[in-house]
Amino acid sequence: MKRNLKGAMLLAMAFGALSFAPGKSSENNLVLNDLEYFHARGVEVLVFNEAAEGGFNDEKHSGVEIIHHGVRTAQGGMVRLNAAPEQWDPVPTTVSRTVDKKSNSIKVVMNYPDYDFNSTLTVQGKGGKVIVTVSLDKPLPEFLVGSAGFNLELLPSSYWLKTYEIDSRLERMPRYAVTDVITRPNSEKPRQYKGYRTYDDRGTGKFIEPLPFDKGHKLILAPEDPERTMTVSSKNEIAMIDGRIIAQNGWYVLRSMIPAGKTGEVIRWEIEPGTIEGWVREPNIGFSQVGYHPTQTKVAVIELDANDKVQSSASIWRIGTNGKSEKVFTGPVTEWGKYFKYNYARFDFSSVRESGIYYIEYGSHKTGNFLIAEDVYDKVGLATSDVWIPIHMNHVAVSEGYRLWHGEPFKDGYLQAPPSTDHFDLHWQGPTTDTKFQALEHIPGLNVGGYFDAGDFDIETDANIGVISGLCAIWETYKPERDVTFVSEEQRFVELHRPDGVPDMLQYLEHAVLNIVAQAEIVGHMCDALSNSVLDNYHHLGDISGITDGKIYDPSLGRFEISADGLRSGLPDDMWAFTSRQPHLDLQAATALASAARVLKEHNPALAERALKEAQRLEKEATELMAKEGNNGAMRGPRGRGGNTDALLQLYISTGDEKYREQYEKGIWPMLEGPMLAWSISSAIKAVPYLGKDYAEKLRPYVVKYKETLDKQAAQTPYGVAIGTGGWAGGGSVISGATNALLAHKYFPDVVDDTFISSATSFVYGCHPYHNYSLAAALGAARPKNVFYGNNRADFSFIPGNVSPGVLMIQPDHFENYDEWPFFWGQNEGTILGNVSYLNFTYALNEYIQSLK
């Protein structure tokens, strides 16, 4: 989406001829609104609208934040204990937050519990500026002298290679981090998240700290770019630090140190974001970048600045084979209304059905092109199945043409996680191991099969279980015989674009099952996860085969000592198995393995037999454990997937044993009456082919109720789908919701129609807030996203077939999805379960499209 800059305005505002002086009109004054942030035309300043927390809820969406002409370009404004904070460096807790509209100010009291250190941050709007002060009621603790300062972080991709002026010196912001660094003793490093450490000091006892690349008292950023120009001035010295020297996801940091021995006001900054007079954000015209089937419902959603006016009509133009365009349709644009911070309108062009290449014209704005064709969705899942999924195979090397995506990782396998371990990735080992293995004992045989969870390299067991269920559903429903991948479990080697005579879907499934069966047989139940033991290798980027040394940890050896046979070392970098037993996870595994036993029966009969045996055992033991603990066996697990109803259904289908059917039907109807209808209806509809017409008719009223839920959700947003507003964007729920709707349409076509399906499909491929880029990488769309949070994110690239979580809500009302900055996992990270879910959706979508022909 381009930004709205008129040519004449650009000329008038170039270097030194800037005409955006804040305060020229009242619209430039930063004033607190009812959502408790400062607002002016083209600028919003948020102050702790989201609390700063350690770990996953890190500082990249808290503190003082600036949304500058529609883009969040600055964040992290708060007292920090590091020159260039990483995600796991300490952040202050919020003691109190006071909003005073009368004085046009927000006051936040912050505390660092480890140091009993309070500070008060006050932000006051004065004309087009905000005045930021830091005050102390007690002098800075001695340990924090030289470490504590006020930071404000700037988005590198918004400022690199732009000029800046500091104390009358002209320079340019660095494209790549090449600044100087020093080392300091580890004893001076503030404690990181849960006591873990992000760095390996290689035995030096020192950590790295970047030095400023510039410093001064008055900084003017990007004077040549009116949308990014900002002035920061202070009597305190302002250091400019490049956080990327420590971590690739670091930002530029502006920092003033807190002086020792002082109380009261210790820091004062004036921040003046430049504003363009009369600025109006360019309309975001949302449409499916992939295109549409001729008979499909086709609605473009137009996202408009609050100061923009809705045009009365829009047009569709067809591009001919001679390159000339012809207007083929003009229709009304219907105002939908306000949704969060923007206004919305809808343009229905469903009547355009002829195959061809088209674009939308709305006022003076023209979109990129899209297709209308019967086969438009035929290939939308191929990059995911042919490239993304096999690249994420664990415990094998993966090659593509001249490129080695990664070597074989984790040859050293997994150690038993020590009891009472509170892990940085939200895993927990309980007070015992729940296994026959002792703390840090090597568990043989777990380094087989399985998939990396996402942009990191651990095995999330529940995700891998979901992968099995998803791949089984794809095979049994659609039987895709596609074979373009060479997979050798014996050689532990995978090569893309090389057929080997076996359908890829069966080999992908086999790979997942190998790990889950190994957990069941060796550990005795499901592990919560197979994850990193040290934080320093958790954030590893690049070839995964180098994340550990490949040698089993032996505590009798020195840290860098290797055994005579070369198989063991004293380096405690081996991954850990978190083995506390969770019955709901065992039930999920029973569900998946029962399905896999059917699908793998001919391809790998021995593995299929093992899978069915473990499925039956896990279902029985988990149900007994849950009953013993006072839990209903039909209850779902805390991560939202599983329950013994699904396990009973799959065991019935695999064995034909009527006891499983009876227990399933006993459990499913109460679940459909509960509050989680959208989840339970999916399980119930999957049973239709196996339980007969009477079951289907009994289910019908619940499908009608489900359709009413879809309609209610659709009416609440201009996009016709529910949009999540949590810490992880809601694209995955849109995709799974569309898959459920397609399944319901398949068996109840008179109940569930095309409307929600078309809206959800368009949402994924470009019809969503913030921009109109396709959320799926490299799918032939006119404008897919170009960068993702994958394990190659440091290259500002993507892995083909990845699907991002979508648009993330920055509280209280700002949707965003950075395409120029990949490092936000909540909006840019594809996951193995999410991408298998997407693949399932593409098969269901194409089956539906075939029914229209």
CSV table of C-alpha atoms in Angstrom, one decimal, residues 90 111-117 190-192:
chain,number,residue,atom,x,y,z
A,90,PRO,CA,14.4,-7.1,31.8
A,111,ASN,CA,9.4,-0.8,38.9
A,112,TYR,CA,12.3,-3.2,38.5
A,113,PRO,CA,11.6,-5.8,41.2
A,114,ASP,CA,15.1,-7.3,41.1
A,115,TYR,CA,16.6,-4.0,42.2
A,116,ASP,CA,13.7,-2.4,44.1
A,117,PHE,CA,13.9,0.5,41.7
A,190,PRO,CA,21.3,-7.2,34.7
A,191,ARG,CA,19.5,-10.5,35.2
A,192,GLN,CA,17.7,-11.7,32.1
